Amino acid sequence: MPPALLHAFAKPSQDAFVTLVRAEGVRTWDDTGKEYIDGLGSLWYCQAGHGRSEIIDAVTEQMKALGSFHTFAPLGSDVSDKAAERIMSVSPFPDGRVFLTCSGSESIDTAVKLLRKIPILNNEPDRQIILKRTRGYHGVNLGGTSMQGIAANREGWGDLLPHVIEVDPDDIESAARVFAEHGPRIAGVITEPVQGAGGVFPPPDGYLEGLRRLCDDNGALLVFDEVITGFGRTGNWFATDTYGVTPDLITFAKGVTSGYQPMGGVLVSRGVCDVLEADPDFVFMHGYTYSGHPAACAAAIANIDLLERDGLVERANQIGERLSAGLNALKADGLLDEVRGIGAIWGAQLSGDDIANRGIAVRDRMVELGVLCRAINGTLAFCPPLIMKDADLDEMVDVLAQAVRENS
Ligand SMILES: Cc1ncc(COP(=O)(O)O)c(C=O)c1O
């Protein structure tokens, strides 16, 4: 009999799940006492590692002082103000502002609504087209589902948002053709700087620059979805810094609290803020009950402090060197076809036939062997906590090698 909980991205008929009960550092344990290395930072988010008392204590203290309150006007809280300032202190928009949500999906829907609102405020109501890239993952709310470049996540839900055009993820000419045809009607482009859930694909050389140029030339806005890449994952606070291309909006979630509390948001650049602030009578009719929740804000502040204090943003690059060297050695042995990634996010693509099914078999064998990672169309994805030591990284690679050999 299936459990009471309808699991995410699962067959509703499935009745067997791994039941985790504890996590500490880079390891987690299930209800039988079996131990696993957390190779994906839970779900691409646990930068700080598990069981960090700095974050837990900060949340506990906050819950005692102001356990919950909203931030709808005219209210706010000291901790939501502080969290916003702390987030902006590491953001690529030092003079911008941040809107807070409770998840990546809500961040994306907020960004989509901003892409609609800004042209309306600029008296360009016909600018409604949004470009997205094949392979892109932007969450599962209806806006994000419409922005999906992964067909399986998008199809079968009835009509989605109109005016969304999908472009080739690697060929900038594909986007250029859409701009040539629809330029004045394009509100913006949404893309992950490094496509994550689509299989870990860093951008081709010059691609992000190309999108920036097309947006600038046509009066459109560029949105980077940094839900995975934000808060240190690529070796800088944001992939915006890593790639040196600055968008107009940045969505984030996950690493902002290392997942200790649900939080997401949108970083809004000064140029977009200027449009929103221009008319003193304009009201931004958007917000979530839990936007700026005190516990989430306390977790964000403590987490950012911890990442900074422990040099974990820089550690992402060392993790990348070690992990990519290990994965590339497996490639040299013929076990992998391709190794892709940057900083502390990597994808290892299997070689040979039927890699999508074999990827799931490899993933399942790795779970048996005590390593958690994700299988995406024949790519095994790794996104470890930024505290992971070299020995654990090496162990993950060894387990991957064994699982691939057994499933060749
Ligand atoms: C790039 C990206 N955007 C948005 C989301 C959605 O975030 P959430 O699951 O918190 O709603 C994800 C989740 O993995 C993501 O990877």
mmCIF file of N, CA and C in Angstrom, residues 216-329:
data_model
loop_
_atom_site.group_PDB
_atom_site.id
_atom_site.type_symbol
_atom_site.label_atom_id
_atom_site.label_comp_id
_atom_site.label_asym_id
_atom_site.label_seq_id
_atom_site.Cartn_x
_atom_site.Cartn_y
_atom_site.Cartn_z
ATOM 1 N N ASP A 216 19.972 43.497 -25.186
ATOM 2 C CA ASP A 216 20.298 44.930 -25.221
ATOM 3 C C ASP A 216 19.849 45.565 -26.532
ATOM 4 N N ASP A 217 20.122 44.864 -27.636
ATOM 5 C CA ASP A 217 19.802 45.437 -28.943
ATOM 6 C C ASP A 217 18.303 45.552 -29.176
ATOM 7 N N ASN A 218 17.520 44.779 -28.421
ATOM 8 C CA ASN A 218 16.082 44.738 -28.688
ATOM 9 C C ASN A 218 15.220 45.208 -27.523
ATOM 10 N N GLY A 219 15.844 45.788 -26.519
ATOM 11 C CA GLY A 219 15.077 46.325 -25.384
ATOM 12 C C GLY A 219 14.419 45.248 -24.534
ATOM 13 N N ALA A 220 14.994 44.046 -24.528
ATOM 14 C CA ALA A 220 14.432 42.953 -23.717
ATOM 15 C C ALA A 220 15.266 42.764 -22.456
ATOM 16 N N LEU A 221 14.682 42.074 -21.461
ATOM 17 C CA LEU A 221 15.388 41.823 -20.205
ATOM 18 C C LEU A 221 15.959 40.405 -20.193
ATOM 19 N N LEU A 222 17.091 40.262 -19.520
ATOM 20 C CA LEU A 222 17.724 38.949 -19.398
ATOM 21 C C LEU A 222 17.581 38.468 -17.949
ATOM 22 N N VAL A 223 17.044 37.257 -17.802
ATOM 23 C CA VAL A 223 16.867 36.663 -16.474
ATOM 24 C C VAL A 223 17.790 35.455 -16.350
ATOM 25 N N PHE A 224 18.648 35.466 -15.349
ATOM 26 C CA PHE A 224 19.426 34.268 -15.032
ATOM 27 C C PHE A 224 18.720 33.542 -13.889
ATOM 28 N N ASP A 225 18.396 32.284 -14.130
ATOM 29 C CA ASP A 225 17.835 31.451 -13.074
ATOM 30 C C ASP A 225 19.009 30.797 -12.347
ATOM 31 N N GLU A 226 19.355 31.385 -11.204
ATOM 32 C CA GLU A 226 20.510 30.905 -10.423
ATOM 33 C C GLU A 226 20.049 30.112 -9.200
ATOM 34 N N VAL A 227 18.922 29.424 -9.347
ATOM 35 C CA VAL A 227 18.406 28.647 -8.214
ATOM 36 C C VAL A 227 19.426 27.589 -7.778
ATOM 37 N N ILE A 228 20.106 26.978 -8.731
ATOM 38 C CA ILE A 228 21.175 26.039 -8.359
ATOM 39 C C ILE A 228 22.526 26.744 -8.268
ATOM 40 N N THR A 229 22.813 27.629 -9.218
ATOM 41 C CA THR A 229 24.176 28.170 -9.315
ATOM 42 C C THR A 229 24.474 29.256 -8.279
ATOM 43 N N GLY A 230 23.427 29.859 -7.711
ATOM 44 C CA GLY A 230 23.636 30.952 -6.761
ATOM 45 C C GLY A 230 24.250 30.478 -5.454
ATOM 46 N N PHE A 231 24.825 31.415 -4.724
ATOM 47 C CA PHE A 231 25.381 31.171 -3.391
ATOM 48 C C PHE A 231 26.508 30.140 -3.408
ATOM 49 N N GLY A 232 27.438 30.381 -4.350
ATOM 50 C CA GLY A 232 28.739 29.722 -4.258
ATOM 51 C C GLY A 232 28.965 28.521 -5.138
ATOM 52 N N ARG A 233 27.933 28.002 -5.752
ATOM 53 C CA ARG A 233 28.071 26.704 -6.420
ATOM 54 C C ARG A 233 29.125 26.694 -7.523
ATOM 55 N N THR A 234 29.276 27.821 -8.246
ATOM 56 C CA THR A 234 30.224 27.818 -9.373
ATOM 57 C C THR A 234 31.574 28.439 -9.018
ATOM 58 N N GLY A 235 31.821 28.626 -7.716
ATOM 59 C CA GLY A 235 33.118 29.175 -7.312
ATOM 60 C C GLY A 235 33.105 30.673 -7.115
ATOM 61 N N ASN A 236 31.970 31.297 -7.359
ATOM 62 C CA ASN A 236 31.732 32.698 -7.017
ATOM 63 C C ASN A 236 30.348 32.743 -6.364
ATOM 64 N N TRP A 237 30.015 33.881 -5.784
ATOM 65 C CA TRP A 237 28.697 33.933 -5.137
ATOM 66 C C TRP A 237 27.596 33.626 -6.151
ATOM 67 N N PHE A 238 27.761 34.138 -7.373
ATOM 68 C CA PHE A 238 26.770 33.874 -8.425
ATOM 69 C C PHE A 238 27.494 33.528 -9.722
ATOM 70 N N ALA A 239 26.832 32.724 -10.553
ATOM 71 C CA ALA A 239 27.404 32.397 -11.864
ATOM 72 C C ALA A 239 27.524 33.645 -12.720
ATOM 73 N N THR A 240 26.693 34.637 -12.410
ATOM 74 C CA THR A 240 26.818 35.948 -13.057
ATOM 75 C C THR A 240 28.261 36.444 -12.950
ATOM 76 N N ASP A 241 28.870 36.286 -11.778
ATOM 77 C CA ASP A 241 30.262 36.696 -11.586
ATOM 78 C C ASP A 241 31.202 35.737 -12.323
ATOM 79 N N THR A 242 30.901 34.451 -12.263
ATOM 80 C CA THR A 242 31.777 33.450 -12.885
ATOM 81 C C THR A 242 31.888 33.693 -14.387
ATOM 82 N N TYR A 243 30.769 34.013 -15.020
ATOM 83 C CA TYR A 243 30.780 34.163 -16.483
ATOM 84 C C TYR A 243 30.912 35.622 -16.933
ATOM 85 N N GLY A 244 30.866 36.564 -15.991
ATOM 86 C CA GLY A 244 31.077 37.967 -16.354
ATOM 87 C C GLY A 244 30.000 38.533 -17.264
ATOM 88 N N VAL A 245 28.805 37.982 -17.177
ATOM 89 C CA VAL A 245 27.673 38.513 -17.958
ATOM 90 C C VAL A 245 26.583 38.874 -16.953
ATOM 91 N N THR A 246 26.130 40.116 -16.989
ATOM 92 C CA THR A 246 25.202 40.587 -15.959
ATOM 93 C C THR A 246 23.778 40.651 -16.508
ATOM 94 N N PRO A 247 22.865 39.896 -15.883
ATOM 95 C CA PRO A 247 21.463 39.949 -16.326
ATOM 96 C C PRO A 247 20.734 41.117 -15.665
ATOM 97 N N ASP A 248 19.431 41.179 -15.889
ATOM 98 C CA ASP A 248 18.610 42.224 -15.273
ATOM 99 C C ASP A 248 17.898 41.717 -14.028
ATOM 100 N N LEU A 249 17.608 40.418 -14.023
ATOM 101 C CA LEU A 249 16.966 39.775 -12.877
ATOM 102 C C LEU A 249 17.698 38.460 -12.607
ATOM 103 N N ILE A 250 17.807 38.104 -11.339
ATOM 104 C CA ILE A 250 18.403 36.807 -10.980
ATOM 105 C C ILE A 250 17.453 36.111 -10.013
ATOM 106 N N THR A 251 17.026 34.907 -10.375
ATOM 107 C CA THR A 251 16.238 34.120 -9.427
ATOM 108 C C THR A 251 17.181 33.235 -8.620
ATOM 109 N N PHE A 252 16.831 33.032 -7.362
ATOM 110 C CA PHE A 252 17.655 32.178 -6.493
ATOM 111 C C PHE A 252 16.743 31.419 -5.530
ATOM 112 N N ALA A 253 17.302 30.430 -4.857
ATOM 113 C CA ALA A 253 16.601 29.677 -3.792
ATOM 114 C C ALA A 253 17.663 28.805 -3.124
ATOM 115 N N LYS A 254 17.356 27.535 -2.926
ATOM 116 C CA LYS A 254 18.281 26.490 -2.480
ATOM 117 C C LYS A 254 19.438 26.980 -1.588
ATOM 118 N N GLY A 255 20.589 27.304 -2.202
ATOM 119 C CA GLY A 255 21.804 27.599 -1.444
ATOM 120 C C GLY A 255 21.715 28.826 -0.568
ATOM 121 N N VAL A 256 20.689 29.661 -0.732
ATOM 122 C CA VAL A 256 20.595 30.874 0.090
ATOM 123 C C VAL A 256 20.466 30.513 1.568
ATOM 124 N N THR A 257 19.800 29.388 1.860
ATOM 125 C CA THR A 257 19.717 28.915 3.255
ATOM 126 C C THR A 257 20.371 27.548 3.393
ATOM 127 N N SER A 258 21.049 27.074 2.357
ATOM 128 C CA SER A 258 21.506 25.676 2.298
ATOM 129 C C SER A 258 20.350 24.720 2.564
ATOM 130 N N GLY A 259 19.133 25.196 2.341
ATOM 131 C CA GLY A 259 17.956 24.339 2.492
ATOM 132 C C GLY A 259 17.448 24.186 3.907
ATOM 133 N N TYR A 260 18.052 24.866 4.874
ATOM 134 C CA TYR A 260 17.605 24.693 6.271
ATOM 135 C C TYR A 260 16.207 25.263 6.486
ATOM 136 N N GLN A 261 15.854 26.245 5.681
ATOM 137 C CA GLN A 261 14.490 26.776 5.673
ATOM 138 C C GLN A 261 14.148 27.033 4.211
ATOM 139 N N PRO A 262 12.868 26.894 3.841
ATOM 140 C CA PRO A 262 12.497 27.158 2.448
ATOM 141 C C PRO A 262 12.584 28.655 2.158
ATOM 142 N N MET A 263 13.405 29.036 1.192
ATOM 143 C CA MET A 263 13.474 30.439 0.791
ATOM 144 C C MET A 263 13.942 30.534 -0.653
ATOM 145 N N GLY A 264 13.384 31.483 -1.371
ATOM 146 C CA GLY A 264 13.863 31.825 -2.699
ATOM 147 C C GLY A 264 13.717 33.320 -2.865
ATOM 148 N N GLY A 265 13.976 33.788 -4.062
ATOM 149 C CA GLY A 265 13.803 35.211 -4.288
ATOM 150 C C GLY A 265 14.244 35.642 -5.661
ATOM 151 N N VAL A 266 14.058 36.927 -5.913
ATOM 152 C CA VAL A 266 14.498 37.517 -7.176
ATOM 153 C C VAL A 266 15.362 38.724 -6.851
ATOM 154 N N LEU A 267 16.594 38.731 -7.366
ATOM 155 C CA LEU A 267 17.441 39.919 -7.274
ATOM 156 C C LEU A 267 17.060 40.829 -8.428
ATOM 157 N N VAL A 268 16.759 42.073 -8.090
ATOM 158 C CA VAL A 268 16.253 43.011 -9.090
ATOM 159 C C VAL A 268 17.308 44.097 -9.296
ATOM 160 N N SER A 269 17.787 44.222 -10.514
ATOM 161 C CA SER A 269 18.845 45.204 -10.791
ATOM 162 C C SER A 269 18.297 46.626 -10.680
ATOM 163 N N ARG A 270 19.198 47.574 -10.556
ATOM 164 C CA ARG A 270 18.784 48.964 -10.348
ATOM 165 C C ARG A 270 17.901 49.468 -11.497
ATOM 166 N N GLY A 271 18.250 49.079 -12.721
ATOM 167 C CA GLY A 271 17.469 49.546 -13.880
ATOM 168 C C GLY A 271 16.019 49.119 -13.779
ATOM 169 N N VAL A 272 15.785 47.878 -13.359
ATOM 170 C CA VAL A 272 14.404 47.390 -13.220
ATOM 171 C C VAL A 272 13.742 48.042 -12.010
ATOM 172 N N CYS A 273 14.512 48.202 -10.918
ATOM 173 C CA CYS A 273 13.960 48.906 -9.739
ATOM 174 C C CYS A 273 13.476 50.301 -10.130
ATOM 175 N N ASP A 274 14.259 50.994 -10.974
ATOM 176 C CA ASP A 274 13.889 52.359 -11.366
ATOM 177 C C ASP A 274 12.504 52.379 -12.011
ATOM 178 N N VAL A 275 12.217 51.360 -12.837
ATOM 179 C CA VAL A 275 10.898 51.316 -13.492
ATOM 180 C C VAL A 275 9.816 51.081 -12.436
ATOM 181 N N LEU A 276 10.078 50.149 -11.517
ATOM 182 C CA LEU A 276 9.072 49.822 -10.497
ATOM 183 C C LEU A 276 8.813 51.002 -9.552
ATOM 184 N N GLU A 277 9.871 51.781 -9.302
ATOM 185 C CA GLU A 277 9.762 52.859 -8.305
ATOM 186 C C GLU A 277 9.274 54.172 -8.919
ATOM 187 N N ALA A 278 9.198 54.255 -10.267
ATOM 188 C CA ALA A 278 8.979 55.549 -10.929
ATOM 189 C C ALA A 278 7.656 56.205 -10.523
ATOM 190 N N ASP A 279 6.577 55.424 -10.513
ATOM 191 C CA ASP A 279 5.261 56.001 -10.199
ATOM 192 C C ASP A 279 4.962 55.742 -8.726
ATOM 193 N N PRO A 280 4.913 56.789 -7.907
ATOM 194 C CA PRO A 280 4.709 56.580 -6.471
ATOM 195 C C PRO A 280 3.370 55.928 -6.150
ATOM 196 N N ASP A 281 2.431 55.935 -7.090
ATOM 197 C CA ASP A 281 1.122 55.326 -6.827
ATOM 198 C C ASP A 281 1.042 53.871 -7.269
ATOM 199 N N PHE A 282 2.088 53.396 -7.951
ATOM 200 C CA PHE A 282 2.045 52.019 -8.447
ATOM 201 C C PHE A 282 2.196 51.037 -7.282
ATOM 202 N N VAL A 283 1.341 50.013 -7.261
ATOM 203 C CA VAL A 283 1.439 48.968 -6.229
ATOM 204 C C VAL A 283 1.813 47.650 -6.898
ATOM 205 N N PHE A 284 2.825 46.994 -6.412
ATOM 206 C CA PHE A 284 3.254 45.689 -6.934
ATOM 207 C C PHE A 284 2.348 44.641 -6.276
ATOM 208 N N MET A 285 1.297 44.251 -6.989
ATOM 209 C CA MET A 285 0.277 43.366 -6.397
ATOM 210 C C MET A 285 0.748 41.913 -6.460
ATOM 211 N N HIS A 286 1.757 41.625 -5.698
ATOM 212 C CA HIS A 286 2.354 40.298 -5.741
ATOM 213 C C HIS A 286 3.075 40.049 -4.431
ATOM 214 N N GLY A 287 2.978 38.851 -3.919
ATOM 215 C CA GLY A 287 3.672 38.545 -2.666
ATOM 216 C C GLY A 287 3.102 37.275 -2.082
ATOM 217 N N TYR A 288 3.921 36.591 -1.303
ATOM 218 C CA TYR A 288 3.495 35.332 -0.693
ATOM 219 C C TYR A 288 3.350 35.522 0.809
ATOM 220 N N THR A 289 2.416 34.813 1.402
ATOM 221 C CA THR A 289 2.220 34.888 2.855
ATOM 222 C C THR A 289 3.553 34.755 3.587
ATOM 223 N N TYR A 290 4.394 33.844 3.081
ATOM 224 C CA TYR A 290 5.654 33.568 3.776
ATOM 225 C C TYR A 290 6.864 34.276 3.164
ATOM 226 N N SER A 291 6.640 35.274 2.288
ATOM 227 C CA SER A 291 7.760 36.087 1.787
ATOM 228 C C SER A 291 8.445 36.749 2.978
ATOM 229 N N GLY A 292 9.734 36.523 3.131
ATOM 230 C CA GLY A 292 10.464 37.157 4.231
ATOM 231 C C GLY A 292 10.142 36.537 5.580
ATOM 232 N N HIS A 293 9.777 35.245 5.581
ATOM 233 C CA HIS A 293 9.469 34.573 6.862
ATOM 234 C C HIS A 293 10.672 34.682 7.808
ATOM 235 N N PRO A 294 10.430 35.041 9.066
ATOM 236 C CA PRO A 294 11.558 35.280 9.983
ATOM 237 C C PRO A 294 12.525 34.099 10.109
ATOM 238 N N ALA A 295 11.993 32.882 10.188
ATOM 239 C CA ALA A 295 12.889 31.724 10.363
ATOM 240 C C ALA A 295 13.769 31.534 9.134
ATOM 241 N N ALA A 296 13.184 31.716 7.952
ATOM 242 C CA ALA A 296 13.954 31.572 6.714
ATOM 243 C C ALA A 296 15.004 32.682 6.621
ATOM 244 N N CYS A 297 14.612 33.890 7.027
ATOM 245 C CA CYS A 297 15.558 35.013 6.973
ATOM 246 C C CYS A 297 16.736 34.773 7.916
ATOM 247 N N ALA A 298 16.443 34.261 9.111
ATOM 248 C CA ALA A 298 17.533 33.966 10.062
ATOM 249 C C ALA A 298 18.457 32.896 9.487
ATOM 250 N N ALA A 299 17.863 31.894 8.837
ATOM 251 C CA ALA A 299 18.687 30.834 8.240
ATOM 252 C C ALA A 299 19.570 31.401 7.135
ATOM 253 N N ALA A 300 19.028 32.302 6.318
ATOM 254 C CA ALA A 300 19.802 32.877 5.211
ATOM 255 C C ALA A 300 21.001 33.668 5.746
ATOM 256 N N ILE A 301 20.752 34.479 6.761
ATOM 257 C CA ILE A 301 21.847 35.308 7.301
ATOM 258 C C ILE A 301 22.951 34.400 7.864
ATOM 259 N N ALA A 302 22.545 33.419 8.673
ATOM 260 C CA ALA A 302 23.546 32.529 9.295
ATOM 261 C C ALA A 302 24.285 31.721 8.228
ATOM 262 N N ASN A 303 23.556 31.300 7.213
ATOM 263 C CA ASN A 303 24.171 30.495 6.144
ATOM 264 C C ASN A 303 25.181 31.319 5.345
ATOM 265 N N ILE A 304 24.822 32.535 4.978
ATOM 266 C CA ILE A 304 25.744 33.373 4.197
ATOM 267 C C ILE A 304 26.980 33.690 5.037
ATOM 268 N N ASP A 305 26.756 33.988 6.319
ATOM 269 C CA ASP A 305 27.898 34.241 7.213
ATOM 270 C C ASP A 305 28.833 33.033 7.237
ATOM 271 N N LEU A 306 28.230 31.850 7.332
ATOM 272 C CA LEU A 306 29.016 30.610 7.426
ATOM 273 C C LEU A 306 29.791 30.351 6.120
ATOM 274 N N LEU A 307 29.114 30.522 4.993
ATOM 275 C CA LEU A 307 29.789 30.297 3.699
ATOM 276 C C LEU A 307 30.997 31.221 3.573
ATOM 277 N N GLU A 308 30.796 32.479 4.015
ATOM 278 C CA GLU A 308 31.866 33.473 3.918
ATOM 279 C C GLU A 308 33.005 33.132 4.883
ATOM 280 N N ARG A 309 32.633 32.870 6.130
ATOM 281 C CA ARG A 309 33.641 32.612 7.178
ATOM 282 C C ARG A 309 34.508 31.395 6.845
ATOM 283 N N ASP A 310 33.880 30.343 6.326
ATOM 284 C CA ASP A 310 34.612 29.093 6.076
ATOM 285 C C ASP A 310 35.196 29.005 4.674
ATOM 286 N N GLY A 311 35.086 30.077 3.901
ATOM 287 C CA GLY A 311 35.677 30.082 2.553
ATOM 288 C C GLY A 311 35.073 29.026 1.636
ATOM 289 N N LEU A 312 33.779 28.746 1.811
ATOM 290 C CA LEU A 312 33.180 27.641 1.046
ATOM 291 C C LEU A 312 32.943 27.998 -0.421
ATOM 292 N N VAL A 313 32.839 29.299 -0.714
ATOM 293 C CA VAL A 313 32.672 29.673 -2.125
ATOM 294 C C VAL A 313 33.940 29.304 -2.896
ATOM 295 N N GLU A 314 35.084 29.592 -2.282
ATOM 296 C CA GLU A 314 36.360 29.235 -2.924
ATOM 297 C C GLU A 314 36.532 27.710 -2.950
ATOM 298 N N ARG A 315 36.049 27.053 -1.927
ATOM 299 C CA ARG A 315 36.170 25.593 -1.838
ATOM 300 C C ARG A 315 35.481 24.916 -3.042
ATOM 301 N N ALA A 316 34.454 25.567 -3.585
ATOM 302 C CA ALA A 316 33.742 24.976 -4.735
ATOM 303 C C ALA A 316 34.716 24.696 -5.873
ATOM 304 N N ASN A 317 35.683 25.584 -6.074
ATOM 305 C CA ASN A 317 36.643 25.383 -7.170
ATOM 306 C C ASN A 317 37.568 24.202 -6.894
ATOM 307 N N GLN A 318 37.976 24.052 -5.617
ATOM 308 C CA GLN A 318 38.843 22.901 -5.277
ATOM 309 C C GLN A 318 38.072 21.595 -5.454
ATOM 310 N N ILE A 319 36.805 21.614 -5.054
ATOM 311 C CA ILE A 319 35.973 20.421 -5.256
ATOM 312 C C ILE A 319 35.911 20.102 -6.749
ATOM 313 N N GLY A 320 35.745 21.158 -7.542
ATOM 314 C CA GLY A 320 35.656 20.961 -8.991
ATOM 315 C C GLY A 320 36.908 20.333 -9.564
ATOM 316 N N GLU A 321 38.074 20.800 -9.086
ATOM 317 C CA GLU A 321 39.337 20.240 -9.613
ATOM 318 C C GLU A 321 39.444 18.757 -9.281
ATOM 319 N N ARG A 322 39.155 18.417 -8.035
ATOM 320 C CA ARG A 322 39.291 17.029 -7.591
ATOM 321 C C ARG A 322 38.265 16.113 -8.286
ATOM 322 N N LEU A 323 37.011 16.571 -8.280
ATOM 323 C CA LEU A 323 35.934 15.736 -8.829
ATOM 324 C C LEU A 323 36.097 15.572 -10.335
ATOM 325 N N SER A 324 36.414 16.647 -11.022
ATOM 326 C CA SER A 324 36.523 16.551 -12.485
ATOM 327 C C SER A 324 37.727 15.700 -12.870
ATOM 328 N N ALA A 325 38.807 15.773 -12.051
ATOM 329 C CA ALA A 325 39.965 14.920 -12.355
ATOM 330 C C ALA A 325 39.575 13.450 -12.230
ATOM 331 N N GLY A 326 38.846 13.125 -11.171
ATOM 332 C CA GLY A 326 38.395 11.746 -10.976
ATOM 333 C C GLY A 326 37.477 11.290 -12.095
ATOM 334 N N LEU A 327 36.533 12.141 -12.454
ATOM 335 C CA LEU A 327 35.565 11.771 -13.506
ATOM 336 C C LEU A 327 36.271 11.656 -14.864
ATOM 337 N N ASN A 328 37.214 12.554 -15.100
ATOM 338 C CA ASN A 328 37.926 12.489 -16.387
ATOM 339 C C ASN A 328 38.806 11.239 -16.488
ATOM 340 N N ALA A 329 39.273 10.758 -15.334
ATOM 341 C CA ALA A 329 40.036 9.497 -15.353
ATOM 342 C C ALA A 329 39.109 8.350 -15.779
#
